[in-house]
PDB file of C-alpha atoms and ligand atoms in Angstrom:
ATOM      1  CA  MET A  25      -0.054  -0.004  -0.004  1.00 49.00           C
ATOM      2  CA  ALA A  26       1.220   3.626  -0.805  1.00 61.00           C
ATOM      3  CA  ASP A  27       2.393   5.621   2.241  1.00 90.00           C
ATOM      4  CA  ALA A  28      -0.398   7.214   4.082  1.00 97.00           C
ATOM      5  CA  LEU A  29      -1.266  10.882   3.248  1.00 98.00           C
ATOM      6  CA  GLN A  30       0.002  12.999   5.954  1.00 98.00           C
ATOM      7  CA  ILE A  31      -2.176  15.847   7.595  1.00 98.00           C
ATOM      8  CA  ALA A  32      -0.090  18.035   9.655  1.00 98.00           C
ATOM      9  CA  LEU A  33      -2.073  19.661  12.637  1.00 98.00           C
ATOM     10  CA  VAL A  34       0.009  22.778  13.422  1.00 98.00           C
ATOM     11  CA  PHE A  35       0.566  23.862  16.984  1.00 98.00           C
ATOM     12  CA  PRO A  36      -3.014  22.555  18.368  1.00 97.00           C
ATOM     13  CA  SER A  37      -2.052  23.816  21.704  1.00 96.00           C
ATOM     14  CA  LEU A  38      -1.649  27.356  20.392  1.00 96.00           C
ATOM     15  CA  LEU A  39      -3.878  27.387  17.330  1.00 96.00           C
ATOM     16  CA  GLY A  40      -6.825  25.145  18.439  1.00 91.00           C
ATOM     17  CA  THR A  41      -9.734  27.198  19.797  1.00 88.00           C
ATOM     18  CA  TYR A  42     -13.280  25.992  19.075  1.00 91.00           C
ATOM     19  CA  GLY A  43     -12.179  22.485  18.189  1.00 95.00           C
ATOM     20  CA  ASP A  44     -10.451  23.501  14.978  1.00 98.00           C
ATOM     21  CA  GLY A  45      -8.124  20.428  15.384  1.00 98.00           C
ATOM     22  CA  GLY A  46     -11.196  18.536  14.067  1.00 98.00           C
ATOM     23  CA  ASN A  47     -10.519  19.871  10.570  1.00 98.00           C
ATOM     24  CA  ALA A  48      -7.517  17.690  10.413  1.00 98.00           C
ATOM     25  CA  SER A  49      -9.564  14.611  11.783  1.00 98.00           C
ATOM     26  CA  VAL A  50     -12.229  15.341   9.036  1.00 98.00           C
ATOM     27  CA  LEU A  51      -9.754  15.419   6.285  1.00 98.00           C
ATOM     28  CA  ALA A  52      -8.096  12.197   7.484  1.00 98.00           C
ATOM     29  CA  GLN A  53     -11.441  10.388   7.936  1.00 98.00           C
ATOM     30  CA  ARG A  54     -12.784  11.358   4.611  1.00 98.00           C
ATOM     31  CA  LEU A  55      -9.794   9.824   3.000  1.00 98.00           C
ATOM     32  CA  ARG A  56     -10.122   6.580   4.946  1.00 98.00           C
ATOM     33  CA  TRP A  57     -13.825   6.280   4.178  1.00 98.00           C
ATOM     34  CA  ARG A  58     -12.571   6.074   0.698  1.00 98.00           C
ATOM     35  CA  ASP A  59     -10.017   3.550   1.458  1.00 98.00           C
ATOM     36  CA  ILE A  60      -7.116   6.067   1.157  1.00 98.00           C
ATOM     37  CA  ASP A  61      -4.629   5.618   4.008  1.00 98.00           C
ATOM     38  CA  ALA A  62      -4.168   8.910   6.022  1.00 98.00           C
ATOM     39  CA  GLU A  63      -2.797  10.056   9.276  1.00 98.00           C
ATOM     40  CA  VAL A  64      -2.883  13.199  11.321  1.00 98.00           C
ATOM     41  CA  ILE A  65       0.439  14.321  12.725  1.00 98.00           C
ATOM     42  CA  ASP A  66       0.098  16.761  15.682  1.00 98.00           C
ATOM     43  CA  ILE A  67       2.917  19.308  15.543  1.00 98.00           C
ATOM     44  CA  ALA A  68       3.924  20.577  19.019  1.00 97.00           C
ATOM     45  CA  VAL A  69       5.076  24.083  19.264  1.00 96.00           C
ATOM     46  CA  ASP A  70       8.653  23.074  20.247  1.00 95.00           C
ATOM     47  CA  GLU A  71       8.873  20.651  17.177  1.00 96.00           C
ATOM     48  CA  PRO A  72      10.073  21.647  13.645  1.00 94.00           C
ATOM     49  CA  LEU A  73       7.411  21.811  10.997  1.00 96.00           C
ATOM     50  CA  PRO A  74       7.581  18.661   8.960  1.00 96.00           C
ATOM     51  CA  GLU A  75       8.712  19.522   5.425  1.00 94.00           C
ATOM     52  CA  GLN A  76       6.858  16.894   3.516  1.00 96.00           C
ATOM     53  CA  ALA A  77       3.372  16.510   4.851  1.00 98.00           C
ATOM     54  CA  ASP A  78       0.507  16.564   2.320  1.00 98.00           C
ATOM     55  CA  ILE A  79      -1.852  19.080   3.897  1.00 98.00           C
ATOM     56  CA  TYR A  80      -1.293  21.572   6.760  1.00 98.00           C
ATOM     57  CA  VAL A  81      -4.109  22.678   9.020  1.00 98.00           C
ATOM     58  CA  LEU A  82      -3.926  25.748  11.316  1.00 98.00           C
ATOM     59  CA  GLY A  83      -6.765  26.745  13.757  1.00 98.00           C
ATOM     60  CA  GLY A  84      -7.864  29.875  15.653  1.00 97.00           C
ATOM     61  CA  GLY A  85      -6.046  31.278  18.681  1.00 96.00           C
ATOM     62  CA  GLU A  86      -5.824  34.038  21.135  1.00 94.00           C
ATOM     63  CA  ASP A  87      -3.854  37.230  20.338  1.00 93.00           C
ATOM     64  CA  THR A  88      -0.798  36.188  22.430  1.00 93.00           C
ATOM     65  CA  ALA A  89      -0.966  32.565  21.198  1.00 95.00           C
ATOM     66  CA  GLN A  90      -0.992  33.629  17.615  1.00 95.00           C
ATOM     67  CA  THR A  91       1.890  35.892  17.994  1.00 95.00           C
ATOM     68  CA  LEU A  92       3.943  33.014  19.380  1.00 95.00           C
ATOM     69  CA  ALA A  93       2.857  30.663  16.809  1.00 96.00           C
ATOM     70  CA  VAL A  94       4.002  33.037  13.932  1.00 96.00           C
ATOM     71  CA  SER A  95       7.442  33.294  15.218  1.00 94.00           C
ATOM     72  CA  ARG A  96       7.816  29.512  14.786  1.00 96.00           C
ATOM     73  CA  LEU A  97       6.288  29.096  11.343  1.00 97.00           C
ATOM     74  CA  SER A  98       8.894  30.439   8.873  1.00 96.00           C
ATOM     75  CA  GLY A  99       8.870  26.755   7.331  1.00 96.00           C
ATOM     76  CA  LEU A 100       5.503  27.380   5.959  1.00 98.00           C
ATOM     77  CA  ALA A 101       6.918  29.447   3.092  1.00 98.00           C
ATOM     78  CA  SER A 102       8.524  26.474   1.410  1.00 98.00           C
ATOM     79  CA  VAL A 103       5.303  24.398   1.973  1.00 98.00           C
ATOM     80  CA  VAL A 104       3.330  26.856   0.051  1.00 98.00           C
ATOM     81  CA  GLN A 105       6.128  27.302  -2.599  1.00 98.00           C
ATOM     82  CA  ARG A 106       5.840  23.490  -3.393  1.00 97.00           C
ATOM     83  CA  GLY A 107       2.062  23.879  -3.570  1.00 98.00           C
ATOM     84  CA  ALA A 108       0.969  21.781  -0.569  1.00 98.00           C
ATOM     85  CA  PRO A 109      -2.465  22.723   0.638  1.00 98.00           C
ATOM     86  CA  VAL A 110      -2.591  24.866   3.822  1.00 98.00           C
ATOM     87  CA  PHE A 111      -6.078  25.417   5.476  1.00 98.00           C
ATOM     88  CA  ALA A 112      -6.147  28.105   8.063  1.00 98.00           C
ATOM     89  CA  VAL A 113      -8.941  29.325  10.249  1.00 98.00           C
ATOM     90  CA  CYS A 114      -9.274  32.726  12.026  1.00 98.00           C
ATOM     91  CA  ALA A 115      -5.920  33.439  13.945  1.00 98.00           C
ATOM     92  CA  GLY A 116      -4.347  30.975  11.362  1.00 98.00           C
ATOM     93  CA  PHE A 117      -5.691  33.026   8.641  1.00 98.00           C
ATOM     94  CA  GLN A 118      -4.398  36.222  10.228  1.00 98.00           C
ATOM     95  CA  ILE A 119      -0.895  35.132  10.810  1.00 98.00           C
ATOM     96  CA  LEU A 120      -0.516  33.981   7.168  1.00 98.00           C
ATOM     97  CA  GLY A 121      -1.103  37.588   6.084  1.00 98.00           C
ATOM     98  CA  GLU A 122       1.293  40.512   5.720  1.00 98.00           C
ATOM     99  CA  THR A 123       0.272  42.060   9.220  1.00 98.00           C
ATOM    100  CA  PHE A 124      -1.932  41.506  12.000  1.00 98.00           C
ATOM    101  CA  LEU A 125      -2.284  43.096  15.543  1.00 95.00           C
ATOM    102  CA  ASP A 126      -0.678  41.564  18.555  1.00 88.00           C
ATOM    103  CA  ALA A 127      -2.230  41.391  22.100  1.00 83.00           C
ATOM    104  CA  ARG A 128      -1.110  45.042  22.747  1.00 90.00           C
ATOM    105  CA  GLY A 129      -2.752  46.277  19.677  1.00 90.00           C
ATOM    106  CA  ALA A 130       0.582  46.782  17.928  1.00 95.00           C
ATOM    107  CA  THR A 131       1.070  45.883  14.287  1.00 96.00           C
ATOM    108  CA  HIS A 132       2.999  42.577  13.863  1.00 96.00           C
ATOM    109  CA  PRO A 133       4.432  40.987  10.704  1.00 97.00           C
ATOM    110  CA  GLY A 134       2.635  37.972   9.604  1.00 98.00           C
ATOM    111  CA  LEU A 135       4.180  35.178   7.208  1.00 98.00           C
ATOM    112  CA  GLY A 136       3.385  37.124   3.987  1.00 98.00           C
ATOM    113  CA  LEU A 137       1.678  34.059   2.405  1.00 98.00           C
ATOM    114  CA  ILE A 138      -1.684  35.755   1.880  1.00 98.00           C
ATOM    115  CA  ASP A 139      -1.874  39.238   0.477  1.00 99.00           C
ATOM    116  CA  CYS A 140      -3.975  40.751   3.287  1.00 98.00           C
ATOM    117  CA  HIS A 141      -3.636  42.989   6.348  1.00 98.00           C
ATOM    118  CA  THR A 142      -5.668  42.429   9.594  1.00 98.00           C
ATOM    119  CA  ASN A 143      -6.567  45.336  11.819  1.00 97.00           C
ATOM    120  CA  ARG A 144      -9.444  45.710  14.397  1.00 96.00           C
ATOM    121  CA  LEU A 145     -13.205  45.588  13.524  1.00 95.00           C
ATOM    122  CA  ALA A 146     -14.845  48.816  14.365  1.00 92.00           C
ATOM    123  CA  GLY A 147     -17.218  48.260  17.269  1.00 89.00           C
ATOM    124  CA  SER A 148     -17.577  44.886  18.993  1.00 91.00           C
ATOM    125  CA  ARG A 149     -16.060  41.500  18.298  1.00 94.00           C
ATOM    126  CA  ALA A 150     -17.729  39.420  15.515  1.00 95.00           C
ATOM    127  CA  VAL A 151     -19.425  36.629  17.510  1.00 95.00           C
ATOM    128  CA  GLY A 152     -22.150  34.400  16.020  1.00 94.00           C
ATOM    129  CA  GLU A 153     -23.068  32.301  12.925  1.00 95.00           C
ATOM    130  CA  LEU A 154     -21.203  33.162   9.683  1.00 97.00           C
ATOM    131  CA  LEU A 155     -22.549  31.978   6.467  1.00 97.00           C
ATOM    132  CA  GLY A 156     -21.022  32.516   3.079  1.00 98.00           C
ATOM    133  CA  LEU A 157     -21.744  31.495  -0.519  1.00 98.00           C
ATOM    134  CA  PRO A 158     -18.417  30.373  -2.207  1.00 98.00           C
ATOM    135  CA  VAL A 159     -16.903  32.394  -4.880  1.00 98.00           C
ATOM    136  CA  VAL A 160     -14.345  29.959  -6.034  1.00 98.00           C
ATOM    137  CA  ASP A 161     -14.465  27.594  -8.888  1.00 97.00           C
ATOM    138  CA  GLY A 162     -15.578  24.026  -8.057  1.00 97.00           C
ATOM    139  CA  LEU A 163     -17.283  24.727  -4.742  1.00 98.00           C
ATOM    140  CA  ASP A 164     -21.040  25.480  -4.598  1.00 97.00           C
ATOM    141  CA  ALA A 165     -22.510  24.504  -1.332  1.00 98.00           C
ATOM    142  CA  PRO A 166     -23.001  27.441   1.179  1.00 98.00           C
ATOM    143  CA  LEU A 167     -20.435  27.556   3.860  1.00 98.00           C
ATOM    144  CA  THR A 168     -21.626  27.325   7.422  1.00 98.00           C
ATOM    145  CA  GLY A 169     -19.736  27.907  10.660  1.00 97.00           C
ATOM    146  CA  TYR A 170     -19.468  30.300  13.565  1.00 95.00           C
ATOM    147  CA  GLU A 171     -17.003  33.223  14.133  1.00 97.00           C
ATOM    148  CA  ASN A 172     -15.510  34.782  17.208  1.00 96.00           C
ATOM    149  CA  HIS A 173     -12.856  37.417  16.504  1.00 96.00           C
ATOM    150  CA  GLY A 174     -11.902  41.107  16.702  1.00 96.00           C
ATOM    151  CA  GLY A 175      -9.941  41.052  13.392  1.00 97.00           C
ATOM    152  CA  HIS A 176     -10.868  42.990  10.231  1.00 98.00           C
ATOM    153  CA  THR A 177      -9.061  41.560   7.264  1.00 98.00           C
ATOM    154  CA  VAL A 178      -8.548  43.642   4.120  1.00 98.00           C
ATOM    155  CA  LEU A 179      -7.546  41.475   1.091  1.00 98.00           C
ATOM    156  CA  GLY A 180      -5.040  42.741  -1.451  1.00 98.00           C
ATOM    157  CA  PRO A 181      -5.196  42.065  -5.259  1.00 98.00           C
ATOM    158  CA  ASP A 182      -3.227  38.800  -5.047  1.00 98.00           C
ATOM    159  CA  ALA A 183      -5.788  37.164  -2.630  1.00 98.00           C
ATOM    160  CA  ALA A 184      -9.282  36.037  -3.736  1.00 98.00           C
ATOM    161  CA  PRO A 185     -12.153  35.740  -1.305  1.00 98.00           C
ATOM    162  CA  LEU A 186     -13.433  32.318  -0.350  1.00 98.00           C
ATOM    163  CA  ALA A 187     -16.962  33.327  -0.029  1.00 98.00           C
ATOM    164  CA  LYS A 188     -19.467  36.158  -0.039  1.00 98.00           C
ATOM    165  CA  VAL A 189     -20.981  36.709   3.332  1.00 98.00           C
ATOM    166  CA  GLU A 190     -24.641  36.139   3.609  1.00 96.00           C
ATOM    167  CA  ALA A 191     -24.863  36.360   7.488  1.00 95.00           C
ATOM    168  CA  GLY A 192     -22.280  37.415   9.976  1.00 95.00           C
ATOM    169  CA  VAL A 193     -19.105  39.457   9.431  1.00 97.00           C
ATOM    170  CA  GLY A 194     -16.315  37.314   8.062  1.00 98.00           C
ATOM    171  CA  ASN A 195     -13.425  39.501   7.004  1.00 98.00           C
ATOM    172  CA  GLY A 196     -15.525  42.607   7.632  1.00 96.00           C
ATOM    173  CA  GLU A 197     -15.802  43.629   3.940  1.00 93.00           C
ATOM    174  CA  GLY A 198     -18.728  41.582   2.846  1.00 96.00           C
ATOM    175  CA  VAL A 199     -16.507  38.541   2.104  1.00 98.00           C
ATOM    176  CA  ASP A 200     -15.014  35.658   4.018  1.00 98.00           C
ATOM    177  CA  GLY A 201     -11.563  34.194   3.885  1.00 98.00           C
ATOM    178  CA  ALA A 202      -8.966  34.076   1.179  1.00 99.00           C
ATOM    179  CA  VAL A 203      -7.635  31.784  -1.393  1.00 98.00           C
ATOM    180  CA  GLN A 204      -4.126  32.333  -2.760  1.00 98.00           C
ATOM    181  CA  GLY A 205      -2.118  29.624  -4.525  1.00 98.00           C
ATOM    182  CA  SER A 206      -2.349  26.550  -2.296  1.00 98.00           C
ATOM    183  CA  VAL A 207      -3.532  28.532   0.731  1.00 98.00           C
ATOM    184  CA  VAL A 208      -7.288  28.403   1.709  1.00 99.00           C
ATOM    185  CA  ALA A 209      -8.280  30.587   4.721  1.00 99.00           C
ATOM    186  CA  THR A 210     -11.488  31.365   6.503  1.00 98.00           C
ATOM    187  CA  TYR A 211     -13.062  32.801   9.741  1.00 98.00           C
ATOM    188  CA  LEU A 212     -15.425  29.793   9.928  1.00 98.00           C
ATOM    189  CA  HIS A 213     -15.053  27.674  13.104  1.00 97.00           C
ATOM    190  CA  GLY A 214     -17.296  24.685  13.765  1.00 94.00           C
ATOM    191  CA  PRO A 215     -15.031  22.878  12.812  1.00 97.00           C
ATOM    192  CA  ALA A 216     -15.334  24.201   9.431  1.00 98.00           C
ATOM    193  CA  LEU A 217     -14.792  20.976   7.543  1.00 98.00           C
ATOM    194  CA  ALA A 218     -17.192  18.931   9.658  1.00 98.00           C
ATOM    195  CA  ARG A 219     -19.917  21.434   8.724  1.00 98.00           C
ATOM    196  CA  ASN A 220     -18.764  21.772   5.160  1.00 98.00           C
ATOM    197  CA  PRO A 221     -17.990  18.415   3.671  1.00 98.00           C
ATOM    198  CA  ALA A 222     -17.811  19.821   0.234  1.00 98.00           C
ATOM    199  CA  LEU A 223     -15.036  22.318   1.476  1.00 98.00           C
ATOM    200  CA  ALA A 224     -13.063  19.283   2.902  1.00 98.00           C
ATOM    201  CA  ASP A 225     -13.450  17.477  -0.317  1.00 98.00           C
ATOM    202  CA  TRP A 226     -12.418  20.447  -2.366  1.00 98.00           C
ATOM    203  CA  ILE A 227      -9.161  20.655  -0.473  1.00 98.00           C
ATOM    204  CA  LEU A 228      -8.617  16.882  -0.444  1.00 98.00           C
ATOM    205  CA  ALA A 229      -8.990  16.705  -4.239  1.00 98.00           C
ATOM    206  CA  LYS A 230      -5.888  18.858  -4.504  1.00 97.00           C
ATOM    207  CA  VAL A 231      -3.803  16.037  -3.170  1.00 98.00           C
ATOM    208  CA  ALA A 232      -5.961  12.970  -3.849  1.00 97.00           C
ATOM    209  CA  GLY A 233      -7.406  13.656  -7.242  1.00 96.00           C
ATOM    210  CA  PRO A 234     -11.028  13.090  -8.112  1.00 96.00           C
ATOM    211  CA  LEU A 235     -12.869  11.640  -5.070  1.00 97.00           C
ATOM    212  CA  ALA A 236     -15.722   9.218  -4.828  1.00 97.00           C
ATOM    213  CA  PRO A 237     -18.868  10.702  -3.243  1.00 97.00           C
ATOM    214  CA  LEU A 238     -19.630   9.856   0.322  1.00 98.00           C
ATOM    215  CA  ASP A 239     -22.848   9.447   2.161  1.00 98.00           C
ATOM    216  CA  ASP A 240     -23.094  12.832   3.992  1.00 98.00           C
ATOM    217  CA  THR A 241     -26.646  12.371   5.154  1.00 98.00           C
ATOM    218  CA  GLU A 242     -25.574  13.158   8.864  1.00 97.00           C
ATOM    219  CA  GLU A 243     -23.528  16.197   7.786  1.00 97.00           C
ATOM    220  CA  GLU A 244     -26.508  17.449   5.701  1.00 98.00           C
ATOM    221  CA  GLU A 245     -28.666  17.077   8.817  1.00 98.00           C
ATOM    222  CA  LEU A 246     -26.283  19.112  10.797  1.00 97.00           C
ATOM    223  CA  ARG A 247     -26.304  21.795   7.949  1.00 98.00           C
ATOM    224  CA  ARG A 248     -30.056  21.907   7.812  1.00 97.00           C
ATOM    225  CA  GLU A 249     -30.197  22.470  11.552  1.00 95.00           C
ATOM    226  CA  ARG A 250     -27.747  25.300  11.408  1.00 95.00           C
ATOM    227  CA  PHE A 251     -29.526  26.945   8.424  1.00 95.00           C
ATOM    228  CA  ALA A 252     -32.737  26.645  10.448  1.00 93.00           C
ATOM    229  CA  ALA A 253     -31.002  28.304  13.495  1.00 91.00           C
ATOM    230  CA  LEU A 254     -29.827  31.161  11.232  1.00 91.00           C
ATOM    231  CA  ARG A 255     -33.353  31.631  10.133  1.00 88.00           C
ATOM    232  CA  ARG A 256     -34.649  31.733  13.753  1.00 87.00           C
ATOM    233  CA  GLY A 257     -31.730  33.877  15.064  1.00 78.00           C
ATOM    234  CA  ARG A 258     -31.333  37.583  14.901  1.00 58.00           C
ATOM    235  CA  PHE A 259     -28.786  38.242  12.234  1.00 55.00           C
ATOM    236  CA  ARG A 260     -28.029  41.120  10.054  1.00 48.00           C
ATOM    237  CA  LYS A 261     -29.618  39.550   6.999  1.00 49.00           C
ATOM    238  CA  GLN A 262     -32.257  36.798   6.992  1.00 45.00           C
ATOM    239  CA  TRP A 263     -31.183  33.984   4.817  1.00 48.00           C
ATOM    240  CA  ARG A 264     -32.781  30.841   3.299  1.00 50.00           C
ATOM    241  CA  PRO A 265     -30.780  28.019   1.871  1.00 53.00           C
ATOM    242  CA  PRO A 266     -30.892  27.530  -1.895  1.00 51.00           C
ATOM    243  CA  ALA A 267     -33.141  24.440  -2.944  1.00 50.00           C
ATOM    244  CA  ARG A 268     -30.213  22.132  -3.444  1.00 45.00           C
ATOM    245  CA  ASP A 269     -29.159  22.343   0.210  1.00 38.00           C
ATOM    246  CA  SER A 270     -32.594  22.346   1.901  1.00 30.00           C
TER     247      SER A 270
HETATM  248  N1  LIG B 159      -7.216  36.621  18.123  1.00 60.72           N
HETATM  249  C1  LIG B 159      -7.823  36.709  16.774  1.00 60.72           C
HETATM  250  C2  LIG B 159      -8.971  37.818  16.841  1.00 60.72           C
HETATM  251  O1  LIG B 159      -9.637  37.855  17.923  1.00 60.72           O
HETATM  252  C3  LIG B 159      -8.362  35.340  16.279  1.00 60.72           C
HETATM  253  C4  LIG B 159      -9.422  34.822  17.179  1.00 60.72           C
HETATM  254  C5  LIG B 159      -9.769  33.432  16.674  1.00 60.72           C
HETATM  255  O2  LIG B 159      -8.828  32.669  16.174  1.00 60.72           O
HETATM  256  N2  LIG B 159     -10.973  32.921  17.088  1.00 60.72           N
HETATM  257  O3  LIG B 159      -9.202  38.416  16.046  1.00 60.72           O
END
C-alpha cells in the first residue's frame, strides 16, 4: 500500500480554539472512508514543522498565542512554494497575512503568504453564526460555521475571497476568507470542515485527485439544523438556503 497521506495539525496547543483540530480529523477520515490511507500528525510548538506533509491545518487562537505561533512558522513558506494545501482558520488566517495586531494592539508582521492585512473591527467583536456563498471554482454548497474574532481583514489584489458573506461578518468587507495559491483561509469555526464536507473534499481533491462521493446524510442534517438556526436567530440578514441544500 502507498504511504499514508499526512495531515499536519500545526500547533494545536496554540492554534486550536473551538475544536479547529477537528478539521484535520475530518480530512483524514474522509480519505479513510474512501480506502485512502491517511494520518494526522500533531505538531507541538517546540517541534520543527515537517517539510513533506501533504496538507497543513492551522486553527484559531488568542492574540498572544497567535503571535507566538507566527514566530515558529517560517517553514510554511517552502510548503506553500511547493504547492501543498494549507487550510487556516481565524488566527491561522491572520498570521498567514502580511500584518496582524498583537495582544497589545501593535502591528505585527505575519508570514506574508496571503496578500492581506488584519486590523481591528470597528465596534464589538464578531461573534455568532457566519454563512457564506463560495465564490471559487468547483465549490458551490453554502459555507456554514461560526465566528469569534476582533480582526478585520482587508485582502489585497493577489488574494481572492473564499465566499461572499450572507450572514455574519467574516473578513469585515462583505466577504469571508482568502484563497491564494495553495492556501485556503476562513473565519469559519465549527470545525469548518465537519460542517462543510464539500469544502473538505475541495481541499482533499488537490492532493488525492477526483474523489468518490460519500454518504453525507448526517452532515447534511447538521447543515439543515444550522441553516434553520440562522433563520430563527437575529442576524443582520435573513437567509434561506438554496433549494439544493434544503
Ligand atoms: N485573536 C484573533 C482575533 O480575535 C483570532 C481569534 C480566533 O482565532 N478565534 O481576531
